[in-house]
mmCIF file of C-alpha atoms in Angstrom:
data_model
loop_
_atom_site.group_PDB
_atom_site.id
_atom_site.type_symbol
_atom_site.label_atom_id
_atom_site.label_comp_id
_atom_site.label_asym_id
_atom_site.label_seq_id
_atom_site.Cartn_x
_atom_site.Cartn_y
_atom_site.Cartn_z
ATOM 1 C CA MET A 1 -9.105 -19.156 1.172
ATOM 2 C CA SER A 2 -6.927 -16.161 0.295
ATOM 3 C CA LEU A 3 -3.730 -17.105 -1.547
ATOM 4 C CA PRO A 4 -1.502 -14.043 -1.913
ATOM 5 C CA TYR A 5 1.567 -14.117 -4.168
ATOM 6 C CA GLY A 6 5.078 -13.100 -3.203
ATOM 7 C CA ILE A 7 8.758 -13.516 -4.065
ATOM 8 C CA PHE A 8 10.884 -15.495 -1.606
ATOM 9 C CA SER A 9 14.272 -17.164 -1.359
ATOM 10 C CA TYR A 10 15.409 -20.128 0.698
ATOM 11 C CA ASN A 11 18.689 -22.000 1.272
ATOM 12 C CA ASN A 12 20.679 -19.635 -0.965
ATOM 13 C CA ALA A 13 18.492 -20.438 -3.989
ATOM 14 C CA PRO A 14 17.522 -17.533 -6.286
ATOM 15 C CA PRO A 15 14.309 -15.596 -5.493
ATOM 16 C CA ARG A 16 11.167 -17.138 -7.006
ATOM 17 C CA MET A 17 7.374 -17.103 -6.743
ATOM 18 C CA GLY A 18 5.480 -18.472 -3.785
ATOM 19 C CA VAL A 19 2.016 -18.440 -2.269
ATOM 20 C CA LEU A 20 1.345 -17.893 1.425
ATOM 21 C CA VAL A 21 -0.646 -20.768 2.927
ATOM 22 C CA GLY A 22 -1.108 -20.408 6.662
ATOM 23 C CA ASP A 23 2.347 -20.324 8.254
ATOM 24 C CA SER A 24 4.124 -21.748 5.203
ATOM 25 C CA VAL A 25 5.181 -20.660 1.737
ATOM 26 C CA LEU A 26 4.060 -22.909 -1.113
ATOM 27 C CA ASP A 27 6.944 -23.104 -3.599
ATOM 28 C CA LEU A 28 5.317 -22.740 -7.020
ATOM 29 C CA LYS A 29 8.457 -23.836 -8.857
ATOM 30 C CA VAL A 30 8.497 -27.170 -7.015
ATOM 31 C CA ALA A 31 4.733 -27.597 -7.368
ATOM 32 C CA ALA A 32 5.027 -27.022 -11.126
ATOM 33 C CA SER A 33 7.890 -29.531 -11.408
ATOM 34 C CA GLN A 34 5.592 -32.144 -9.874
ATOM 35 C CA GLY A 35 2.930 -31.518 -12.501
ATOM 36 C CA PHE A 36 0.351 -29.738 -10.410
ATOM 37 C CA PHE A 37 -0.345 -27.154 -13.137
ATOM 38 C CA GLU A 38 -0.668 -29.506 -16.085
ATOM 39 C CA GLY A 39 -3.491 -28.513 -18.413
ATOM 40 C CA ILE A 40 -3.100 -24.785 -17.734
ATOM 41 C CA MET A 41 -1.751 -22.854 -20.696
ATOM 42 C CA LEU A 42 1.377 -21.261 -19.224
ATOM 43 C CA ASP A 43 5.121 -21.737 -19.261
ATOM 44 C CA THR A 44 5.916 -22.692 -15.667
ATOM 45 C CA VAL A 45 9.304 -20.993 -15.931
ATOM 46 C CA VAL A 46 7.297 -17.912 -14.934
ATOM 47 C CA PHE A 47 7.321 -19.263 -11.359
ATOM 48 C CA GLU A 48 11.131 -19.040 -11.306
ATOM 49 C CA GLN A 49 11.268 -15.287 -11.963
ATOM 50 C CA PRO A 50 12.476 -12.822 -9.293
ATOM 51 C CA PHE A 51 9.408 -10.592 -9.755
ATOM 52 C CA LEU A 52 5.693 -11.197 -10.299
ATOM 53 C CA ASN A 53 5.561 -9.042 -13.445
ATOM 54 C CA ASP A 54 5.765 -11.850 -16.014
ATOM 55 C CA PHE A 55 3.054 -13.810 -14.219
ATOM 56 C CA MET A 56 0.832 -10.739 -13.904
ATOM 57 C CA ALA A 57 1.181 -10.079 -17.630
ATOM 58 C CA LEU A 58 -0.350 -13.492 -18.453
ATOM 59 C CA GLY A 59 -3.829 -12.096 -17.820
ATOM 60 C CA LYS A 60 -6.747 -12.744 -15.523
ATOM 61 C CA ASP A 61 -7.830 -16.011 -17.164
ATOM 62 C CA THR A 62 -4.466 -17.548 -16.302
ATOM 63 C CA HIS A 63 -4.440 -16.012 -12.823
ATOM 64 C CA GLN A 64 -7.867 -17.472 -12.103
ATOM 65 C CA ALA A 65 -6.894 -20.883 -13.462
ATOM 66 C CA VAL A 66 -3.829 -21.012 -11.192
ATOM 67 C CA GLN A 67 -5.820 -19.843 -8.168
ATOM 68 C CA GLN A 68 -8.559 -22.406 -8.826
ATOM 69 C CA ARG A 69 -6.001 -25.198 -9.222
ATOM 70 C CA LEU A 70 -4.313 -24.214 -5.957
ATOM 71 C CA GLN A 71 -7.663 -24.014 -4.149
ATOM 72 C CA SER A 72 -8.626 -27.436 -5.494
ATOM 73 C CA MET A 73 -5.317 -29.056 -4.588
ATOM 74 C CA LEU A 74 -5.322 -27.620 -1.081
ATOM 75 C CA SER A 75 -8.943 -28.532 -0.345
ATOM 76 C CA SER A 76 -8.521 -32.081 -1.701
ATOM 77 C CA GLY A 77 -5.348 -32.756 0.240
ATOM 78 C CA SER A 78 -3.211 -33.159 -2.892
ATOM 79 C CA PHE A 79 -0.616 -30.992 -1.182
ATOM 80 C CA GLU A 80 0.802 -32.295 2.068
ATOM 81 C CA VAL A 81 1.624 -29.287 4.238
ATOM 82 C CA SER A 82 4.215 -31.418 6.016
ATOM 83 C CA ASP A 83 6.093 -31.874 2.708
ATOM 84 C CA GLU A 84 8.931 -29.366 3.057
ATOM 85 C CA THR A 85 9.881 -29.788 -0.605
ATOM 86 C CA ILE A 86 6.716 -27.825 -1.432
ATOM 87 C CA PHE A 87 5.831 -26.068 1.843
ATOM 88 C CA ILE A 88 8.578 -24.090 3.549
ATOM 89 C CA PRO A 89 7.987 -22.744 7.078
ATOM 90 C CA TYR A 90 7.620 -18.996 6.816
ATOM 91 C CA PRO A 91 10.349 -18.159 9.396
ATOM 92 C CA GLN A 92 12.890 -19.923 7.168
ATOM 93 C CA VAL A 93 12.377 -17.801 4.045
ATOM 94 C CA THR A 94 13.565 -14.346 3.036
ATOM 95 C CA MET A 95 10.961 -12.145 1.366
ATOM 96 C CA HIS A 96 11.831 -9.794 -1.495
ATOM 97 C CA LEU A 97 10.235 -6.864 -3.289
ATOM 98 C CA PRO A 98 7.393 -8.659 -5.110
ATOM 99 C CA ILE A 99 7.133 -6.505 -8.238
ATOM 100 C CA ARG A 100 9.467 -4.659 -10.558
ATOM 101 C CA ILE A 101 7.951 -1.208 -10.172
ATOM 102 C CA GLY A 102 8.063 0.957 -13.267
ATOM 103 C CA ASP A 103 6.088 4.005 -12.184
ATOM 104 C CA TYR A 104 4.514 5.032 -8.900
ATOM 105 C CA THR A 105 1.625 7.460 -8.392
ATOM 106 C CA ASP A 106 0.473 8.610 -4.966
ATOM 107 C CA PHE A 107 -3.138 9.760 -4.643
ATOM 108 C CA TYR A 108 -4.816 11.870 -1.967
ATOM 109 C CA ALA A 109 -8.071 9.910 -1.814
ATOM 110 C CA GLY A 110 -8.557 9.867 1.962
ATOM 111 C CA ILE A 111 -10.910 12.760 2.557
ATOM 112 C CA GLU A 112 -10.540 12.835 6.348
ATOM 113 C CA HIS A 113 -6.766 13.097 6.085
ATOM 114 C CA ALA A 114 -7.145 15.896 3.539
ATOM 115 C CA ARG A 115 -9.610 17.616 5.845
ATOM 116 C CA HIS A 116 -7.302 17.346 8.858
ATOM 117 C CA VAL A 117 -4.309 18.733 6.948
ATOM 118 C CA GLY A 118 -6.456 21.640 5.809
ATOM 119 C CA GLN A 119 -7.612 22.322 9.367
ATOM 120 C CA MET A 120 -4.007 22.404 10.571
ATOM 121 C CA PHE A 121 -2.487 24.590 7.879
ATOM 122 C CA ARG A 122 -5.465 26.599 6.580
ATOM 123 C CA PRO A 123 -7.564 27.129 9.723
ATOM 124 C CA ASP A 124 -9.245 30.256 8.368
ATOM 125 C CA SER A 125 -10.558 28.698 5.153
ATOM 126 C CA ASP A 126 -12.356 25.612 3.903
ATOM 127 C CA PRO A 127 -10.065 22.701 4.841
ATOM 128 C CA LEU A 128 -10.702 21.019 1.478
ATOM 129 C CA LEU A 129 -9.305 22.786 -1.550
ATOM 130 C CA PRO A 130 -11.899 23.648 -4.248
ATOM 131 C CA ASN A 131 -10.855 20.830 -6.585
ATOM 132 C CA TYR A 132 -10.865 18.010 -4.014
ATOM 133 C CA ARG A 133 -14.441 16.774 -4.529
ATOM 134 C CA HIS A 134 -14.190 17.091 -8.313
ATOM 135 C CA MET A 135 -11.253 14.776 -9.105
ATOM 136 C CA PRO A 136 -8.800 12.371 -7.465
ATOM 137 C CA ILE A 137 -5.715 14.456 -6.633
ATOM 138 C CA ALA A 138 -2.325 12.775 -7.093
ATOM 139 C CA TYR A 139 1.357 13.285 -7.822
ATOM 140 C CA HIS A 140 4.012 11.087 -9.416
ATOM 141 C CA GLY A 141 6.426 9.667 -6.860
ATOM 142 C CA ARG A 142 9.752 7.872 -7.007
ATOM 143 C CA ALA A 143 9.701 4.127 -7.763
ATOM 144 C CA SER A 144 13.412 3.472 -7.153
ATOM 145 C CA SER A 145 13.175 3.982 -3.381
ATOM 146 C CA ILE A 146 10.220 1.673 -2.732
ATOM 147 C CA VAL A 147 11.433 -1.170 -0.509
ATOM 148 C CA VAL A 148 9.999 -4.382 0.893
ATOM 149 C CA SER A 149 8.798 -4.684 4.480
ATOM 150 C CA GLY A 150 11.620 -5.150 6.984
ATOM 151 C CA THR A 151 14.074 -2.868 5.184
ATOM 152 C CA PRO A 152 15.550 -0.345 7.671
ATOM 153 C CA ILE A 153 14.554 3.263 7.007
ATOM 154 C CA LYS A 154 17.490 5.648 7.262
ATOM 155 C CA ARG A 155 16.513 9.029 8.625
ATOM 156 C CA PRO A 156 16.759 11.351 5.622
ATOM 157 C CA HIS A 157 18.557 14.667 5.479
ATOM 158 C CA GLY A 158 16.946 17.674 3.899
ATOM 159 C CA GLN A 159 16.437 21.408 3.955
ATOM 160 C CA TYR A 160 13.893 22.838 6.396
ATOM 161 C CA LEU A 161 13.298 25.914 8.552
ATOM 162 C CA ASN A 162 14.844 26.140 12.027
ATOM 163 C CA THR A 163 13.233 27.817 15.034
ATOM 164 C CA ASP A 164 14.366 31.200 13.677
ATOM 165 C CA GLN A 165 12.581 30.439 10.402
ATOM 166 C CA GLN A 166 15.872 30.209 8.541
ATOM 167 C CA PRO A 167 16.657 27.362 6.140
ATOM 168 C CA VAL A 168 19.113 24.730 7.409
ATOM 169 C CA PHE A 169 20.215 21.320 6.149
ATOM 170 C CA GLY A 170 20.265 18.257 8.369
ATOM 171 C CA PRO A 171 18.457 15.107 9.463
ATOM 172 C CA THR A 172 14.693 15.525 9.543
ATOM 173 C CA LYS A 173 13.195 16.219 12.945
ATOM 174 C CA ALA A 174 9.674 15.287 11.835
ATOM 175 C CA LEU A 175 9.820 11.774 10.365
ATOM 176 C CA ASP A 176 6.332 10.342 9.865
ATOM 177 C CA PHE A 177 4.483 7.363 8.431
ATOM 178 C CA GLU A 178 1.451 7.326 6.146
ATOM 179 C CA LEU A 179 -0.952 4.394 6.154
ATOM 180 C CA GLU A 180 -1.981 3.649 2.560
ATOM 181 C CA LEU A 181 -3.240 0.853 0.331
ATOM 182 C CA GLY A 182 -1.145 0.054 -2.749
ATOM 183 C CA ILE A 183 -2.738 -0.976 -6.058
ATOM 184 C CA VAL A 184 -0.618 -3.216 -8.303
ATOM 185 C CA ILE A 185 -1.292 -2.830 -12.032
ATOM 186 C CA GLY A 186 -1.331 -6.153 -13.887
ATOM 187 C CA LYS A 187 -2.321 -5.105 -17.390
ATOM 188 C CA ALA A 188 -0.891 -2.466 -19.715
ATOM 189 C CA SER A 189 -3.114 0.165 -21.277
ATOM 190 C CA GLU A 190 -2.541 1.867 -24.615
ATOM 191 C CA LEU A 191 -0.951 5.292 -24.801
ATOM 192 C CA SER A 192 -3.613 7.946 -25.560
ATOM 193 C CA GLN A 193 -6.431 5.472 -24.735
ATOM 194 C CA PRO A 194 -8.208 6.279 -21.431
ATOM 195 C CA VAL A 195 -9.402 3.446 -19.197
ATOM 196 C CA SER A 196 -13.028 3.891 -18.164
ATOM 197 C CA VAL A 197 -14.323 3.402 -14.639
ATOM 198 C CA ASP A 198 -16.132 0.261 -15.805
ATOM 199 C CA GLN A 199 -12.920 -1.189 -17.272
ATOM 200 C CA ALA A 200 -10.628 -0.340 -14.377
ATOM 201 C CA ASP A 201 -10.837 -3.691 -12.557
ATOM 202 C CA ASP A 202 -9.356 -5.404 -15.614
ATOM 203 C CA TYR A 203 -6.100 -3.530 -14.969
ATOM 204 C CA VAL A 204 -5.768 -4.353 -11.252
ATOM 205 C CA PHE A 205 -3.793 -7.449 -10.305
ATOM 206 C CA GLY A 206 -3.945 -6.976 -6.553
ATOM 207 C CA PHE A 207 -3.131 -4.968 -3.462
ATOM 208 C CA VAL A 208 -0.348 -4.426 -0.930
ATOM 209 C CA LEU A 209 -0.028 -2.513 2.302
ATOM 210 C CA PHE A 210 1.885 0.712 1.745
ATOM 211 C CA ASN A 211 3.748 3.055 4.102
ATOM 212 C CA ASP A 212 4.739 6.329 2.473
ATOM 213 C CA TRP A 213 7.391 7.598 4.912
ATOM 214 C CA SER A 214 7.413 11.389 5.079
ATOM 215 C CA ALA A 215 9.780 14.071 6.374
ATOM 216 C CA ARG A 216 7.210 16.653 7.394
ATOM 217 C CA ASP A 217 9.586 19.546 8.042
ATOM 218 C CA VAL A 218 11.276 19.077 4.670
ATOM 219 C CA GLN A 219 7.902 18.690 2.978
ATOM 220 C CA ARG A 220 6.492 21.793 4.643
ATOM 221 C CA TRP A 221 9.338 23.992 3.379
ATOM 222 C CA GLU A 222 9.559 22.633 -0.175
ATOM 223 C CA TYR A 223 6.029 21.741 -1.241
ATOM 224 C CA GLN A 224 4.981 25.181 -2.547
ATOM 225 C CA PRO A 225 4.590 25.721 -5.448
ATOM 226 C CA LEU A 226 5.135 22.265 -7.011
ATOM 227 C CA GLY A 227 4.301 19.749 -4.273
ATOM 228 C CA PRO A 228 6.129 16.801 -2.640
ATOM 229 C CA PHE A 229 9.748 16.061 -3.513
ATOM 230 C CA LEU A 230 12.604 15.258 -1.096
ATOM 231 C CA GLY A 231 10.232 15.056 1.856
ATOM 232 C CA LYS A 232 8.696 11.952 0.271
ATOM 233 C CA ASN A 233 11.020 10.259 -2.207
ATOM 234 C CA PHE A 234 13.634 8.860 0.195
ATOM 235 C CA ALA A 235 11.629 5.682 1.002
ATOM 236 C CA SER A 236 8.260 3.971 0.825
ATOM 237 C CA SER A 237 7.644 0.448 2.137
ATOM 238 C CA ILE A 238 5.296 -2.237 0.814
ATOM 239 C CA SER A 239 4.178 -5.566 2.226
ATOM 240 C CA PRO A 240 5.741 -8.647 0.578
ATOM 241 C CA TRP A 241 2.450 -10.370 -0.296
ATOM 242 C CA VAL A 242 0.180 -9.211 -3.131
ATOM 243 C CA VAL A 243 -3.476 -10.023 -2.444
ATOM 244 C CA PRO A 244 -5.315 -10.699 -5.732
ATOM 245 C CA LEU A 245 -8.259 -8.438 -6.527
ATOM 246 C CA GLU A 246 -10.599 -11.431 -6.768
ATOM 247 C CA ALA A 247 -9.984 -12.308 -3.103
ATOM 248 C CA LEU A 248 -11.552 -8.980 -2.095
ATOM 249 C CA VAL A 249 -14.712 -9.217 -4.198
ATOM 250 C CA PRO A 250 -16.701 -10.569 -1.197
ATOM 251 C CA HIS A 251 -15.582 -7.505 0.757
ATOM 252 C CA GLN A 252 -16.781 -4.850 -1.675
ATOM 253 C CA ILE A 253 -19.027 -2.166 -0.219
ATOM 254 C CA GLU A 254 -20.887 0.862 -1.470
ATOM 255 C CA GLY A 255 -18.773 3.987 -1.520
ATOM 256 C CA PRO A 256 -19.619 7.363 0.018
ATOM 257 C CA ILE A 257 -22.116 9.702 -1.574
ATOM 258 C CA GLN A 258 -20.037 12.051 -3.701
ATOM 259 C CA SER A 259 -21.251 15.622 -3.755
ATOM 260 C CA PRO A 260 -21.131 17.356 -6.118
ATOM 261 C CA THR A 261 -21.695 14.535 -8.580
ATOM 262 C CA PRO A 262 -18.400 13.882 -10.408
ATOM 263 C CA LEU A 263 -18.066 14.612 -14.098
ATOM 264 C CA PRO A 264 -19.362 11.830 -16.392
ATOM 265 C CA TYR A 265 -15.982 10.138 -16.960
ATOM 266 C CA LEU A 266 -15.745 9.479 -13.196
ATOM 267 C CA GLN A 267 -19.271 8.134 -12.804
ATOM 268 C CA ALA A 268 -20.288 4.472 -12.591
ATOM 269 C CA PRO A 269 -23.591 2.683 -11.873
ATOM 270 C CA GLU A 270 -22.109 1.665 -8.522
ATOM 271 C CA GLN A 271 -19.030 2.851 -6.712
ATOM 272 C CA LYS A 272 -17.141 -0.223 -5.546
ATOM 273 C CA HIS A 273 -15.047 0.371 -2.450
ATOM 274 C CA PHE A 274 -13.509 -2.219 -0.130
ATOM 275 C CA ALA A 275 -13.944 -2.896 3.586
ATOM 276 C CA ILE A 276 -10.324 -3.383 4.641
ATOM 277 C CA ASP A 277 -9.300 -2.871 8.263
ATOM 278 C CA PHE A 278 -5.895 -1.588 9.356
ATOM 279 C CA GLU A 279 -3.936 -1.480 12.593
ATOM 280 C CA VAL A 280 -0.812 0.594 13.225
ATOM 281 C CA SER A 281 1.658 -0.135 16.004
ATOM 282 C CA LEU A 282 4.787 1.647 17.154
ATOM 283 C CA LYS A 283 7.512 -0.326 18.943
ATOM 284 C CA THR A 284 10.226 1.635 20.687
ATOM 285 C CA ALA A 285 13.917 0.714 20.669
ATOM 286 C CA GLU A 286 13.314 -0.817 24.104
ATOM 287 C CA GLY A 287 10.845 -3.283 22.581
ATOM 288 C CA ILE A 288 7.604 -1.834 23.984
ATOM 289 C CA GLU A 289 4.835 -1.927 21.362
ATOM 290 C CA THR A 290 1.748 0.292 21.327
ATOM 291 C CA VAL A 291 -1.187 0.149 18.934
ATOM 292 C CA ILE A 292 -1.570 3.800 17.951
ATOM 293 C CA SER A 293 -4.333 3.637 15.352
ATOM 294 C CA ARG A 294 -7.070 1.442 13.900
ATOM 295 C CA THR A 295 -8.844 2.560 10.756
ATOM 296 C CA SER A 296 -10.492 1.345 7.549
ATOM 297 C CA SER A 297 -10.426 1.832 3.791
ATOM 298 C CA ARG A 298 -14.096 2.801 4.130
ATOM 299 C CA HIS A 299 -12.808 6.337 4.706
ATOM 300 C CA LEU A 300 -11.541 6.717 1.124
ATOM 301 C CA TYR A 301 -13.565 9.265 -0.842
ATOM 302 C CA TRP A 302 -12.471 8.209 -4.329
ATOM 303 C CA SER A 303 -12.687 4.590 -5.478
ATOM 304 C CA ILE A 304 -9.776 2.721 -7.007
ATOM 305 C CA ALA A 305 -11.666 2.578 -10.308
ATOM 306 C CA GLN A 306 -12.036 6.369 -10.261
ATOM 307 C CA MET A 307 -8.325 6.795 -9.547
ATOM 308 C CA ILE A 308 -7.431 4.653 -12.562
ATOM 309 C CA ALA A 309 -9.967 6.385 -14.793
ATOM 310 C CA HIS A 310 -8.650 9.820 -13.840
ATOM 311 C CA HIS A 311 -5.009 8.721 -14.104
ATOM 312 C CA THR A 312 -5.537 7.643 -17.718
ATOM 313 C CA SER A 313 -8.134 10.266 -18.708
ATOM 314 C CA ASN A 314 -5.535 12.381 -20.531
ATOM 315 C CA GLY A 315 -4.156 9.352 -22.395
ATOM 316 C CA CYS A 316 -1.435 8.439 -19.888
ATOM 317 C CA ASN A 317 -0.745 4.714 -20.232
ATOM 318 C CA LEU A 318 -0.358 2.164 -17.433
ATOM 319 C CA ASN A 319 2.247 -0.613 -17.490
ATOM 320 C CA VAL A 320 2.430 -3.991 -15.801
ATOM 321 C CA GLY A 321 4.108 -3.463 -12.440
ATOM 322 C CA ASP A 322 3.006 0.140 -11.973
ATOM 323 C CA LEU A 323 2.055 0.953 -8.415
ATOM 324 C CA LEU A 324 -0.680 3.351 -7.352
ATOM 325 C CA ALA A 325 -1.228 4.313 -3.719
ATOM 326 C CA THR A 326 -4.399 5.686 -2.182
ATOM 327 C CA GLY A 327 -2.878 8.378 -0.025
ATOM 328 C CA THR A 328 -3.201 8.452 3.744
ATOM 329 C CA ILE A 329 -6.270 6.677 5.103
ATOM 330 C CA SER A 330 -7.708 8.304 8.238
ATOM 331 C CA GLY A 331 -11.022 8.192 10.034
ATOM 332 C CA THR A 332 -12.849 10.892 11.934
ATOM 333 C CA GLU A 333 -11.713 10.024 15.479
ATOM 334 C CA ALA A 334 -8.214 10.600 16.856
ATOM 335 C CA ASN A 335 -7.500 6.871 17.247
ATOM 336 C CA THR A 336 -8.304 6.290 13.557
ATOM 337 C CA TYR A 337 -5.764 8.689 12.064
ATOM 338 C CA GLY A 338 -3.234 7.323 9.547
ATOM 339 C CA SER A 339 -0.203 9.512 10.319
ATOM 340 C CA LEU A 340 1.629 11.008 13.287
ATOM 341 C CA LEU A 341 1.036 14.424 11.753
ATOM 342 C CA GLU A 342 -2.613 13.896 12.679
ATOM 343 C CA LEU A 343 -2.153 11.735 15.780
ATOM 344 C CA SER A 344 0.023 14.451 17.395
ATOM 345 C CA TRP A 345 -1.792 17.249 15.565
ATOM 346 C CA ASN A 346 1.402 18.552 13.960
ATOM 347 C CA GLY A 347 3.379 18.034 17.150
ATOM 348 C CA THR A 348 1.132 20.112 19.414
ATOM 349 C CA GLN A 349 -0.491 17.121 21.162
ATOM 350 C CA PRO A 350 2.151 14.446 21.870
ATOM 351 C CA LEU A 351 0.931 10.872 21.479
ATOM 352 C CA GLN A 352 1.193 8.836 24.670
ATOM 353 C CA LEU A 353 2.693 5.338 24.403
ATOM 354 C CA SER A 354 2.130 2.380 26.716
ATOM 355 C CA ASP A 355 5.562 2.781 28.357
ATOM 356 C CA ASN A 356 4.619 6.324 29.470
ATOM 357 C CA THR A 357 6.823 7.938 26.841
ATOM 358 C CA SER A 358 5.386 10.096 24.072
ATOM 359 C CA ARG A 359 5.899 10.851 20.420
ATOM 360 C CA THR A 360 5.244 13.756 18.133
ATOM 361 C CA PHE A 361 7.202 12.149 15.278
ATOM 362 C CA LEU A 362 9.321 9.014 14.904
ATOM 363 C CA GLU A 363 12.583 8.601 16.786
ATOM 364 C CA ASP A 364 15.622 6.517 15.861
ATOM 365 C CA GLY A 365 15.053 2.898 16.874
ATOM 366 C CA ASP A 366 11.267 3.088 16.476
ATOM 367 C CA THR A 367 9.652 0.313 14.444
ATOM 368 C CA LEU A 368 6.412 1.232 12.700
ATOM 369 C CA THR A 369 4.184 -1.660 11.581
ATOM 370 C CA ILE A 370 0.945 -1.575 9.589
ATOM 371 C CA ARG A 371 -1.254 -4.683 9.483
ATOM 372 C CA GLY A 372 -4.312 -5.208 7.311
ATOM 373 C CA TRP A 373 -7.167 -7.649 6.776
ATOM 374 C CA ALA A 374 -10.681 -7.892 5.370
ATOM 375 C CA GLY A 375 -13.518 -9.938 6.833
ATOM 376 C CA LYS A 376 -13.561 -12.442 9.668
ATOM 377 C CA SER A 377 -13.190 -16.164 10.309
ATOM 378 C CA GLU A 378 -13.252 -18.243 7.122
ATOM 379 C CA GLN A 379 -13.891 -15.144 4.998
ATOM 380 C CA ARG A 380 -10.843 -13.319 6.360
ATOM 381 C CA VAL A 381 -8.332 -12.053 3.809
ATOM 382 C CA ASP A 382 -4.997 -11.282 5.457
ATOM 383 C CA PHE A 383 -2.586 -8.744 3.984
ATOM 384 C CA GLY A 384 0.152 -9.500 6.489
ATOM 385 C CA GLU A 385 2.176 -6.489 7.531
ATOM 386 C CA VAL A 386 4.540 -3.799 6.336
ATOM 387 C CA SER A 387 7.185 -2.809 8.833
ATOM 388 C CA GLY A 388 10.281 -0.635 9.028
ATOM 389 C CA THR A 389 12.738 0.452 11.724
ATOM 390 C CA VAL A 390 14.138 3.979 11.751
ATOM 391 C CA VAL A 391 17.928 4.123 11.832
ATOM 392 C CA PRO A 392 20.160 7.213 12.076
#
């Protein structure tokens, strides 16, 4: 049973911690008040906080003890799902941003996405830049504009080139999504002390779905020579439920063969990747929904452990609540691409929707939803969804 953590509110009470159980939210504050966590060394006031950070900082031994107690109580019937003092029907709650995000780093670990972008914009050269297979590429993004699923996404304004190749300022004409996996850091590292690949799991609390909204025309004009800025920092959306790392251990898989062999600090006896499946749907303002992509985290070239090891290799420290994102996850076939940039091939091949309309990029009123899960049946781990509607 997967028991993801989130922050919810209900009946005008302040936001607090909960666990998703089926179609209900288990109120951890109420459960603690009834003594369900007696014997575990923690101050249960942590369940009353408006972010998960204080709970994450308690360490993996405490996290595992809480998870095991919840699993035991649920399997033994100690919790009555019909008891609405503990279990609140999901439609009745409001979900909030689950973590207080200090810093946010966006990687570029999806090799097929990197390859496709290279094919579009550098057709006469190797689509992968020379450094791509040697280290996980990343940039530091903006934490202040990361929002929880369901938050409307206002179409950003920016500077881009018009049809006469002259710079203008106005609302983006090329608003896009990027399907990514977010990594939530649950343990601080020491400044100037790198985290090795073998130690990296100790610093991961869990995972969220992540949509890094992008203004492609703004990005295209500004990104040289320093990279993404206003084309990216206006908004990113995350799912409200954080899936603990331990829930995904049964879904670990062997990573791709990396050639050339990475430098020693990026090597490990085994490269642990995850088999997480994703589905992307686009719903128009008229309410017609089309699944536009299905893909998998199997397409990531660099592992999460390698991203953390590289991130800290120069002594950069991680803090509880930091968020790392994988970068766009795309497969090799057109229906497995993780962005409209690829699905419409930079606007040259409009994507056909089920209502016989088409899209090159997102229009006002469109709702973009990413869903994720790992495994099947009783082994299924559900990430829920991250969704946002474009508004003018």
